[in-house]
XYZ file of C-alpha atoms in Angstrom:
690
model
C 0.259 -0.015 0.015
C 3.101 2.298 0.630
C 4.094 2.251 -2.935
C 0.580 3.263 -3.981
C 0.376 6.289 -1.471
C 4.116 7.344 -2.304
C 3.096 7.402 -6.083
C -0.193 9.163 -5.879
C -0.727 12.547 -7.609
C -3.835 14.348 -8.557
C -3.960 14.120 -12.084
C -5.496 17.303 -13.048
C -4.896 19.329 -9.429
C -3.599 22.002 -12.058
C -6.815 22.569 -13.487
C -8.147 23.523 -10.378
C -5.543 26.042 -9.200
C -5.935 28.017 -12.381
C -9.677 28.549 -11.269
C -8.518 29.252 -7.740
C -5.051 29.843 -6.771
C -5.809 30.452 -3.264
C -6.409 26.474 -3.056
C -2.557 26.177 -3.506
C -2.201 26.492 0.582
C -4.177 23.536 0.911
C -2.891 20.984 -1.773
C -1.727 18.692 1.107
C -5.226 18.311 2.245
C -6.432 18.138 -1.310
C -3.863 15.396 -1.577
C -4.489 13.316 1.198
C -8.301 12.981 0.148
C -7.469 11.913 -3.176
C -4.870 9.659 -1.772
C -7.506 8.171 0.392
C -9.891 7.821 -2.130
C -7.218 5.682 -4.125
C -6.775 3.703 -1.472
C -10.422 2.903 -1.251
C -10.726 1.858 -5.193
C -7.431 -0.130 -5.092
C -8.925 -2.264 -1.769
C -12.214 -2.386 -3.850
C -10.141 -3.983 -6.650
C -8.082 -6.106 -4.293
C -11.184 -7.463 -2.451
C -14.279 -7.321 -4.300
C -13.255 -7.402 -7.801
C -13.447 -3.725 -8.118
C -16.347 -1.402 -7.871
C -18.678 -2.470 -10.581
C -19.222 -6.189 -8.703
C -19.435 -4.368 -5.020
C -22.100 -1.820 -6.172
C -24.270 -4.511 -7.494
C -24.261 -6.317 -3.881
C -28.206 -6.012 -3.644
C -28.015 -8.944 -6.077
C -27.057 -10.884 -2.817
C -27.954 -9.440 -0.010
C -31.525 -9.185 1.335
C -33.508 -12.160 -0.452
C -33.036 -13.720 -4.245
C -34.641 -16.106 -6.218
C -32.310 -18.465 -7.925
C -32.967 -20.075 -11.343
C -34.122 -23.389 -9.841
C -36.453 -21.261 -7.651
C -34.553 -21.535 -4.675
C -34.528 -18.480 -2.195
C -31.170 -17.177 -1.184
C -31.050 -14.942 2.222
C -28.006 -13.079 3.428
C -27.683 -10.113 6.035
C -24.837 -8.523 7.622
C -25.302 -8.812 11.676
C -21.756 -8.847 13.228
C -23.050 -8.441 16.824
C -25.971 -10.990 16.482
C -25.744 -14.198 18.336
C -28.256 -16.003 15.668
C -30.601 -14.877 13.313
C -33.741 -16.906 11.918
C -36.250 -15.990 9.347
C -39.964 -15.925 9.740
C -42.900 -15.203 7.649
C -46.444 -16.013 6.757
C -44.628 -18.740 4.818
C -43.659 -20.897 7.856
C -46.877 -19.807 10.157
C -44.453 -17.391 11.640
C -42.390 -20.197 13.504
C -39.504 -18.167 15.091
C -37.065 -21.015 14.966
C -37.687 -23.235 12.151
C -35.269 -21.579 9.727
C -32.024 -20.598 11.071
C -29.333 -18.377 9.192
C -26.061 -19.897 9.143
C -23.202 -17.751 10.091
C -20.205 -16.795 7.803
C -17.214 -14.686 7.986
C -17.248 -11.022 8.854
C -20.488 -10.813 10.479
C -22.451 -12.418 7.455
C -25.243 -14.595 7.681
C -26.987 -17.106 4.933
C -30.139 -19.094 4.248
C -31.419 -20.979 1.430
C -34.997 -22.088 1.003
C -35.657 -24.918 -1.268
C -38.793 -24.650 -3.241
C -42.079 -26.227 -2.602
C -43.587 -29.456 -3.849
C -44.754 -27.703 -6.819
C -41.550 -25.998 -7.784
C -42.821 -22.501 -6.770
C -40.560 -20.480 -4.582
C -41.056 -21.257 -0.963
C -42.309 -17.196 -0.258
C -44.874 -16.115 -2.225
C -44.967 -13.068 -3.778
C -46.450 -9.698 -1.470
C -46.246 -11.908 1.608
C -44.703 -10.802 4.979
C -41.308 -11.931 6.171
C -39.119 -10.924 9.293
C -35.513 -11.169 10.624
C -35.160 -12.527 13.981
C -32.216 -11.478 15.276
C -30.963 -13.226 18.664
C -28.399 -10.867 20.529
C -25.583 -12.250 22.735
C -27.670 -10.118 25.881
C -30.053 -12.888 25.349
C -32.712 -10.638 23.854
C -35.200 -11.448 20.335
C -35.708 -8.603 18.226
C -37.599 -8.701 14.928
C -35.961 -6.885 11.965
C -36.798 -5.700 8.538
C -34.118 -6.854 6.189
C -32.100 -3.561 5.147
C -32.349 -4.751 1.989
C -35.528 -4.769 1.558
C -37.355 -4.172 -1.916
C -40.793 -3.494 -0.601
C -42.553 -2.743 2.690
C -45.891 -1.695 3.489
C -48.048 -0.731 6.818
C -51.523 -1.902 7.558
C -53.856 0.754 8.312
C -54.240 0.437 11.813
C -50.389 -0.144 12.657
C -47.476 1.979 13.642
C -44.910 -0.513 12.276
C -43.994 -1.436 8.722
C -43.775 -4.919 7.181
C -41.207 -6.399 5.013
C -43.007 -7.643 1.985
C -41.409 -10.159 -0.425
C -41.933 -8.582 -3.588
C -41.372 -10.945 -6.832
C -43.931 -10.056 -9.154
C -44.970 -12.641 -11.854
C -45.038 -9.789 -14.307
C -42.527 -7.465 -13.586
C -42.598 -3.830 -15.074
C -40.317 -3.533 -18.411
C -39.122 -0.233 -18.803
C -38.980 0.361 -22.406
C -37.878 4.159 -23.055
C -34.194 5.006 -23.412
C -32.792 7.375 -20.843
C -32.980 10.807 -22.249
C -29.333 12.814 -22.916
C -28.575 15.093 -19.985
C -29.552 18.480 -20.939
C -26.940 21.515 -21.161
C -29.351 23.737 -19.875
C -31.006 22.056 -16.469
C -34.688 22.920 -15.689
C -35.725 20.954 -12.355
C -39.540 20.515 -11.001
C -39.168 19.715 -7.400
C -41.898 17.114 -6.839
C -43.390 15.235 -4.085
C -45.901 12.333 -5.374
C -47.755 12.472 -2.508
C -49.030 15.891 -2.360
C -49.311 16.014 -6.571
C -53.379 16.742 -6.073
C -55.722 18.692 -5.329
C -57.832 16.151 -3.487
C -57.241 15.967 0.632
C -55.133 12.492 0.396
C -52.019 10.959 -0.344
C -51.748 10.908 -4.079
C -50.435 8.109 -6.254
C -47.609 7.225 -8.534
C -50.104 6.548 -11.243
C -51.821 10.012 -10.623
C -48.461 11.847 -11.038
C -47.791 9.832 -14.342
C -50.798 10.643 -15.718
C -51.800 14.178 -14.409
C -48.387 15.808 -13.347
C -46.048 14.786 -15.992
C -47.934 16.077 -19.097
C -48.072 19.669 -17.083
C -44.209 19.405 -16.409
C -43.591 18.622 -20.060
C -45.961 21.542 -20.730
C -44.306 23.945 -18.284
C -40.571 23.427 -20.375
C -39.059 21.674 -17.358
C -36.894 18.977 -18.606
C -36.018 17.355 -15.046
C -37.852 16.202 -12.041
C -36.289 15.938 -8.516
C -38.625 13.344 -6.835
C -38.700 13.811 -3.107
C -39.807 11.542 -0.240
C -39.633 8.380 -2.738
C -36.848 6.086 -0.321
C -39.394 4.897 2.162
C -39.929 6.663 5.447
C -42.060 5.699 8.411
C -43.328 9.406 9.208
C -44.966 11.149 6.683
C -44.633 14.554 8.014
C -40.617 13.996 7.629
C -41.261 14.871 4.303
C -39.104 12.069 3.279
C -35.641 12.857 5.183
C -36.189 9.928 7.995
C -35.304 6.850 6.019
C -36.487 3.723 7.458
C -35.934 1.444 4.249
C -33.160 2.454 1.956
C -34.004 0.289 -0.928
C -37.971 0.454 -0.705
C -39.686 3.008 -3.134
C -42.339 4.221 -0.827
C -45.627 2.218 -0.996
C -47.837 4.780 0.278
C -48.133 6.200 -3.318
C -48.087 2.897 -4.956
C -46.237 -0.413 -5.936
C -42.873 -0.405 -7.126
C -44.015 -1.265 -10.955
C -46.100 1.716 -10.753
C -43.069 3.940 -9.833
C -41.000 2.272 -12.716
C -43.829 3.131 -15.196
C -43.631 6.786 -13.941
C -39.809 6.853 -14.739
C -40.688 5.312 -18.081
C -43.407 8.260 -18.750
C -41.020 10.701 -17.864
C -38.221 9.367 -20.281
C -40.749 9.220 -23.326
C -41.175 13.004 -22.583
C -37.359 13.670 -22.981
C -37.258 14.331 -19.186
C -34.740 13.049 -16.818
C -35.525 11.956 -13.034
C -33.343 12.455 -10.028
C -33.989 10.693 -6.607
C -33.568 13.269 -3.506
C -31.142 10.665 -1.654
C -30.768 10.808 1.916
C -27.435 9.110 2.747
C -26.237 11.744 5.430
C -28.379 10.297 8.378
C -31.064 7.542 9.054
C -34.228 7.334 11.027
C -33.635 5.737 14.755
C -36.459 3.501 14.356
C -35.372 0.125 15.423
C -38.574 -2.272 14.119
C -38.593 -0.853 10.704
C -35.233 0.702 10.132
C -31.778 0.129 10.438
C -30.928 1.273 13.989
C -29.785 -1.380 16.378
C -30.483 -3.942 13.534
C -28.092 -6.302 14.905
C -28.861 -5.107 18.592
C -25.961 -3.344 19.195
C -25.434 0.669 19.194
C -23.417 0.571 16.137
C -23.684 -1.728 12.906
C -24.561 0.825 10.284
C -23.636 3.857 12.359
C -21.101 5.186 14.600
C -21.598 4.564 18.344
C -22.908 7.533 20.523
C -22.229 10.271 20.577
C -20.629 10.487 17.332
C -23.044 8.374 15.425
C -26.494 10.621 16.634
C -27.433 13.839 15.263
C -28.796 15.854 18.203
C -30.674 18.462 16.227
C -32.516 16.216 13.820
C -32.862 12.888 16.428
C -31.231 10.764 13.853
C -28.711 8.555 13.276
C -25.272 8.991 11.540
C -23.161 6.840 8.954
C -20.234 5.286 9.952
C -18.649 5.582 6.182
C -15.049 4.115 7.046
C -17.035 0.684 7.300
C -16.476 -1.857 4.625
C -20.080 -2.769 4.895
C -21.679 0.534 4.994
C -19.768 1.537 1.942
C -21.212 -1.462 0.326
C -24.714 -0.847 1.668
C -24.514 2.790 0.220
C -22.886 2.877 -2.846
C -25.284 -0.298 -4.010
C -27.961 1.605 -2.735
C -27.141 4.354 -5.625
C -26.865 1.678 -8.355
C -29.677 0.111 -7.211
C -32.077 3.193 -7.884
C -30.029 3.672 -11.226
C -30.109 -0.164 -12.319
C -33.747 -0.856 -11.063
C -35.838 2.060 -11.321
C -33.422 3.946 -14.126
C -33.306 7.232 -12.410
C -30.703 9.742 -14.105
C -28.965 10.861 -11.215
C -29.480 12.041 -7.516
C -29.819 15.557 -5.313
C -27.606 14.223 -2.369
C -29.416 15.931 1.273
C -27.561 17.255 3.720
C -24.327 17.309 2.336
C -23.008 19.752 5.062
C -23.846 17.606 7.657
C -21.654 14.996 6.105
C -18.931 17.276 5.458
C -17.784 18.319 8.834
C -17.950 16.927 12.373
C -19.900 19.944 13.942
C -22.349 18.971 11.219
C -22.707 22.965 10.069
C -24.749 23.312 13.673
C -23.576 26.607 15.096
C -21.406 27.445 12.399
C -21.744 30.586 10.373
C -19.156 29.724 7.535
C -17.599 33.245 6.506
C -15.994 32.172 3.419
C -12.615 31.839 5.241
C -10.885 28.812 3.301
C -9.717 27.292 6.625
C -13.016 26.453 7.486
C -13.636 23.634 4.781
C -10.234 22.116 5.864
C -8.210 20.483 8.588
C -9.563 18.671 11.611
C -13.360 19.899 11.735
C -13.728 18.271 8.465
C -15.189 14.644 8.313
C -12.712 13.087 5.674
C -14.767 9.443 5.936
C -17.844 10.799 4.455
C -15.993 13.501 2.328
C -14.037 10.421 0.702
C -17.361 8.585 0.281
C -18.716 11.525 -1.560
C -15.930 11.418 -4.116
C -16.102 8.008 -4.406
C -19.966 7.836 -5.189
C -19.486 10.527 -7.660
C -16.688 8.807 -9.341
C -18.440 5.600 -9.322
C -21.606 6.969 -10.629
C -19.994 9.289 -13.414
C -17.681 6.234 -14.523
C -20.813 4.037 -14.868
C -23.379 6.508 -16.110
C -21.409 9.368 -18.033
C -24.866 11.425 -18.220
C -25.617 10.815 -14.736
C -26.518 14.085 -12.561
C -25.369 14.813 -9.132
C -26.596 17.683 -7.048
C -25.085 18.547 -3.575
C -27.258 20.442 -0.970
C -24.426 22.279 0.829
C -24.851 25.727 2.744
C -21.337 25.901 3.674
C -19.630 26.664 0.377
C -17.233 24.360 0.359
C -14.224 24.966 -2.403
C -14.397 22.440 -5.503
C -17.316 20.525 -4.146
C -18.460 20.771 -8.332
C -15.208 20.027 -9.529
C -14.255 16.496 -10.972
C -12.324 13.940 -8.624
C -9.416 13.780 -11.036
C -8.912 17.764 -10.142
C -9.207 16.887 -6.219
C -12.551 17.882 -6.205
C -15.854 16.310 -4.733
C -16.900 15.316 -8.445
C -20.803 16.852 -7.815
C -22.170 18.519 -11.088
C -24.124 21.123 -9.095
C -24.632 22.567 -6.197
C -27.766 24.335 -4.717
C -27.543 28.230 -4.867
C -29.055 28.256 -0.839
C -28.204 31.988 -0.295
C -30.652 32.910 -3.227
C -34.035 31.900 -1.715
C -32.772 33.324 1.548
C -31.996 36.529 0.232
C -35.791 36.784 -1.348
C -37.600 36.101 1.719
C -35.114 38.411 3.732
C -35.956 40.915 1.403
C -39.629 40.737 1.257
C -39.772 39.849 5.442
C -37.668 43.455 6.203
C -38.100 45.756 3.496
C -40.609 47.888 1.305
C -40.314 47.446 -2.138
C -39.273 50.933 -2.780
C -36.236 50.132 -0.457
C -34.916 47.161 -2.350
C -30.972 47.071 -2.820
C -30.774 46.363 -6.437
C -26.905 46.048 -6.153
C -27.015 43.681 -3.200
C -29.859 41.670 -4.530
C -27.577 41.163 -7.938
C -24.552 40.440 -5.759
C -26.082 37.399 -4.081
C -27.557 36.207 -7.514
C -23.724 36.549 -8.836
C -21.803 35.542 -5.992
C -20.741 31.975 -6.583
C -17.717 29.942 -7.315
C -16.633 30.396 -10.859
C -16.401 26.977 -12.871
C -18.672 25.519 -10.070
C -22.031 25.265 -11.274
C -25.349 26.308 -9.207
C -28.801 25.824 -9.007
C -30.596 28.876 -8.763
C -34.039 28.919 -7.407
C -36.182 31.735 -5.964
C -38.134 29.408 -3.448
C -37.797 25.299 -2.999
C -39.793 23.369 -0.667
C -37.715 24.681 2.422
C -40.030 27.959 1.798
C -43.213 26.288 1.219
C -43.056 24.626 4.736
C -45.570 25.323 7.647
C -44.270 28.119 9.696
C -42.692 29.925 6.463
C -44.609 31.365 3.510
C -44.177 31.022 -0.363
C -43.107 33.878 -1.970
C -46.369 34.428 -3.472
C -48.122 34.530 0.004
C -45.478 36.998 1.325
C -45.995 39.354 -1.884
C -50.084 38.968 -1.405
C -51.000 37.165 1.809
C -54.551 36.926 2.708
C -55.470 38.965 -0.768
C -54.839 35.820 -2.314
C -57.745 34.442 -0.962
C -60.047 37.104 -1.828
C -58.830 39.077 -4.775
C -57.233 36.535 -7.634
C -60.149 36.029 -9.623
C -59.942 38.362 -12.491
C -63.874 39.332 -12.562
C -63.079 41.628 -9.662
C -61.103 45.135 -9.609
C -57.174 44.333 -9.850
C -55.902 45.663 -6.478
C -52.829 47.534 -5.614
C -51.273 44.504 -3.415
C -52.494 41.958 -6.094
C -50.972 43.944 -9.108
C -47.522 44.550 -7.530
C -47.467 40.986 -6.148
C -48.203 39.548 -9.367
C -45.632 42.042 -11.093
C -43.026 41.132 -8.539
C -43.617 37.044 -8.410
C -42.686 37.116 -12.284
C -39.901 39.282 -12.007
C -37.934 37.672 -9.095
C -38.524 34.053 -10.815
C -36.941 35.627 -14.420
C -34.216 37.516 -12.856
C -32.912 34.280 -10.403
C -33.642 32.335 -13.758
C -31.578 34.316 -16.147
C -28.751 35.581 -13.487
C -28.668 33.083 -10.432
C -27.008 30.262 -11.963
C -26.548 27.318 -14.436
C -29.716 25.562 -13.974
C -32.651 26.892 -12.050
C -35.269 24.816 -9.944
C -38.916 25.217 -9.001
C -41.082 23.443 -6.514
C -44.193 21.914 -7.270
C -47.154 24.714 -7.570
C -45.213 27.560 -7.067
C -44.628 28.191 -10.978
C -48.555 29.366 -10.414
C -48.123 31.187 -6.941
C -49.311 28.473 -4.869
C -51.685 30.324 -2.370
C -50.665 28.129 0.828
C -47.754 26.536 2.774
C -47.243 22.886 3.135
C -48.252 21.030 6.077
C -48.467 17.455 6.691
C -50.997 15.663 8.641
C -49.511 15.429 11.812
C -50.832 15.739 15.670
C -50.542 19.356 15.752
C -53.296 19.656 12.886
C -55.471 16.723 13.938
C -53.893 14.617 10.968
C -55.310 16.926 8.686
C -54.413 16.410 4.670
C -55.784 20.046 3.784
C -52.439 21.851 3.351
C -50.556 18.349 2.007
C -51.802 18.707 -1.664
C -51.261 21.268 -4.723
C -54.352 22.960 -5.960
C -53.699 22.374 -9.790
C -57.243 23.024 -10.357
C -56.989 26.808 -9.245
C -55.025 26.907 -12.985
C -57.659 25.580 -14.779
C -59.896 27.984 -13.642
C -59.350 30.998 -16.627
C -61.279 33.723 -14.425
C -58.415 33.253 -11.773
C -55.015 35.038 -12.482
C -52.996 31.653 -11.252
C -53.287 30.608 -15.036
C -51.498 33.781 -15.736
C -48.510 33.195 -13.663
C -48.595 29.480 -14.885
C -48.331 30.935 -18.746
C -45.416 33.332 -17.520
C -43.105 30.344 -16.481
C -44.028 28.347 -18.963
C -42.678 30.930 -21.483
C -39.768 31.656 -19.465
C -38.644 28.077 -19.803
C -39.585 27.957 -23.331
C -37.437 31.080 -24.207
C -34.519 29.680 -22.074
C -34.628 26.548 -24.288
C -34.697 28.602 -27.462
C -31.500 30.786 -26.232
C -30.240 28.765 -23.974
C -28.509 31.101 -21.012
C -28.227 28.799 -18.547
C -25.680 26.908 -20.162
C -23.709 29.835 -21.155
C -21.332 31.682 -19.132
C -22.144 34.068 -16.658
C -23.921 37.333 -17.386
C -22.366 40.741 -18.133
C -23.962 43.109 -16.111
C -24.163 46.709 -17.461
C -26.855 48.346 -14.976
C -27.787 48.127 -11.166
C -29.191 51.321 -11.099
C -30.110 51.998 -7.401
C -32.485 55.509 -7.779
C -34.243 54.181 -11.123
C -34.254 50.289 -9.525
C -33.179 49.576 -12.616
C -30.961 45.843 -13.391
C -29.601 45.723 -17.423
C -27.513 42.572 -17.943
C -26.777 40.557 -21.444
C -26.186 36.806 -21.291
C -26.210 34.277 -24.451
C -26.840 37.067 -26.477
C -30.094 37.938 -24.877
C -30.452 41.405 -23.314
C -32.703 41.356 -19.586
C -34.207 44.733 -18.802
C -35.878 45.018 -15.038
C -37.441 47.842 -13.707
C -38.365 47.159 -10.074
C -39.567 50.688 -9.601
C -42.847 51.190 -8.452
C -44.181 54.214 -10.255
C -41.560 55.719 -12.739
C -41.436 54.471 -16.015
C -38.727 55.518 -18.420
C -38.620 56.823 -22.249
C -35.100 56.462 -24.412
C -33.641 54.797 -21.387
C -29.735 53.892 -22.968
C -29.028 50.457 -22.335
C -25.438 48.527 -23.083
C -25.344 45.926 -25.242
C -22.179 43.707 -27.167
C -23.595 42.311 -30.123
C -24.856 45.294 -32.820
C -27.810 44.964 -34.354
C -31.492 44.956 -34.884
C -33.281 43.505 -31.485
C -36.957 42.624 -30.659
C -39.218 41.964 -27.353
C -38.959 38.022 -26.920
C -40.740 38.082 -23.581
C -42.313 40.803 -21.592
C -43.620 39.951 -17.991
C -46.079 42.720 -18.652
C -48.053 41.227 -21.551
C -51.919 41.132 -20.670
C -51.669 37.512 -20.921
C -49.354 36.998 -18.147
C -51.228 39.423 -15.719
C -49.637 42.888 -16.800
C -50.936 45.934 -18.495
C -49.787 45.313 -22.014
C -48.036 48.787 -22.038
C -45.390 47.994 -24.823
C -45.580 47.619 -28.815
C -43.851 43.998 -29.343
C -43.754 45.196 -33.255
C -40.977 47.931 -32.247
C -37.468 47.332 -33.370
C -34.762 48.465 -31.915
C -31.378 49.443 -33.435
C -28.104 49.573 -31.878
C -25.611 52.643 -32.286
C -21.845 52.284 -32.405
C -21.980 54.080 -28.886
C -19.502 52.328 -25.909
C -21.658 52.343 -22.915
C -21.159 50.825 -19.492
C -18.162 48.870 -20.530
C -19.940 47.266 -23.892
C -19.228 48.560 -27.353
C -22.582 49.198 -28.489
C -26.015 50.840 -27.126
C -29.332 51.574 -27.984
C -32.378 53.588 -26.290
C -35.362 51.529 -25.110
C -38.528 52.474 -23.126
C -38.972 50.581 -19.930
C -42.555 50.576 -18.032
C -42.741 51.075 -14.631
C -44.145 48.664 -11.598
C -42.189 45.363 -12.765
C -42.086 45.150 -16.274
C -39.154 43.131 -17.605
C -38.296 42.688 -21.132
C -36.010 40.822 -23.173
C -34.686 41.600 -26.467
C -32.763 39.458 -28.551
C -30.472 40.233 -31.692
C -31.761 38.807 -34.900
C -27.887 38.231 -36.220
C -27.370 34.256 -36.463
C -28.385 33.464 -33.050
C -28.785 29.348 -33.374
C -30.132 27.470 -30.723
C -27.740 26.842 -28.241
């Protein structure tokens, strides 16, 4: 092993230093991380025949039907004294079917077929692992590798159900190519209907997918798919990592959903939670073998105080097997196209980000506070995913701003494709909470939208599920509040609050979309200004589903103004699809005029002009452009169909003058309406699609 470490160099570290020379001071840290990664890969090769084999461990662990219909069971329970299998198949006999102990804490059992040659355990029947501990306890457990778990209506605990359907769903549509401009629709299957109940995979396939396609999103980020016992945890307290949540339907129905999305050219990301796990024991991973560790660190390191959950031991060989195989399972079995990794900040640091303000000082990202076991796990996961699936997309939810998070592993980075620009929604909420709109600081807004690491791609968003949760408010609600219940009908007069709210809702989104990143995200329903927050049924609200739904029916009513916001969101995405600004270099900002409340910038040969002034229009306003030629209005939030006032003539053509202005070679004069109208012009000269 010493030979390997002596020879390890980061192949493309010089590329990272070209991007950010300040990282040179931390070369030792980068080198050590990269060496640890190479050591893991080397050991995988030696011990398991490489990562391809290792990450397919779901083919051997759990339960498998062999070609002759024997059933093979395998578990890892290092602290157990004995293991038995019980279930419907043996009349719940606790001792009839013992596992055989193997080396390294593994246990195996083979069940021969029945007399009629069919498998000993029928499809859709219940099973349990019985764990006998060294202390003489008898525990009932679900296999960590269970592919399907369900819960009876009156029960609190989930049951392991053997899933081996006679006619499995076969996906026929190929995965779409990775989009150059990523436009993400963040969605939750259970709330994706106006009805006060848990909606299904089939409802999503039939009713929501066509809507997402129409809106111009090319990627869906599915939340709360990995099984979680507590619905109100929003899917973040995982109990069964290999099971697609049964509350929305069967595994086959989820496969059908992905197949339908692929047929529409839409890629689907899974919201994957590898940062922590539910503390549940009977239907979770916790204390699976009776010990306080197994998949986790022993307390206190293995407990997250704020989340009340367990923390994985990423240095454990079997934990690596479990988690890396888990990623592979969702890619292979369901054919997801990538992942949004939740809670990365908690993984990267021993302090989990608790009480840490992250000033941006580089010393915060290196040294003893960094948890290198989990950091190397993330490098390994990204390396394996991108090697096996070159079009795979990985997105990191990290609030700390760790440098090189979104640079390739071969440069010394962590290998993510994108990070979520989490400061942007926080900024919008802060502004709406604290300032009157005439007091907005244009420079501060632009700074927040453009303040990102060069060469590391960001997903920009004005609001996600975090801002929609009960206790907070969606942007629409911050802007228009209770008037949304009374004045959203176009049959009643347009009140000043609704008028200003509609205009700002569109402007905030377009500004974020155009300036904030290399990808864009919207949370389900927020595209049309969903009137209410999100609150799952729980004790505190008498188990009500009233707020755990999305009222798509509001868009279908032509007399309500929601359909105007929907139309703008759709046309904003379609305009981006034509000009590709998300895939272009960052914008050139030529004006942030505080007194006029005007922001002007160009990106991808498109000129963006925003007038946030509540009452002041401008005639003959000079704006800077680089490309000379003729410009026309392409998208205008002031159009009547978007709930605007239609004050601009779309037949007007604008011609540039060879008059340098604000750092650009050319300029021209335009009219800008007050009250938050924003306009996009495009050059008629040879603009090809992407």
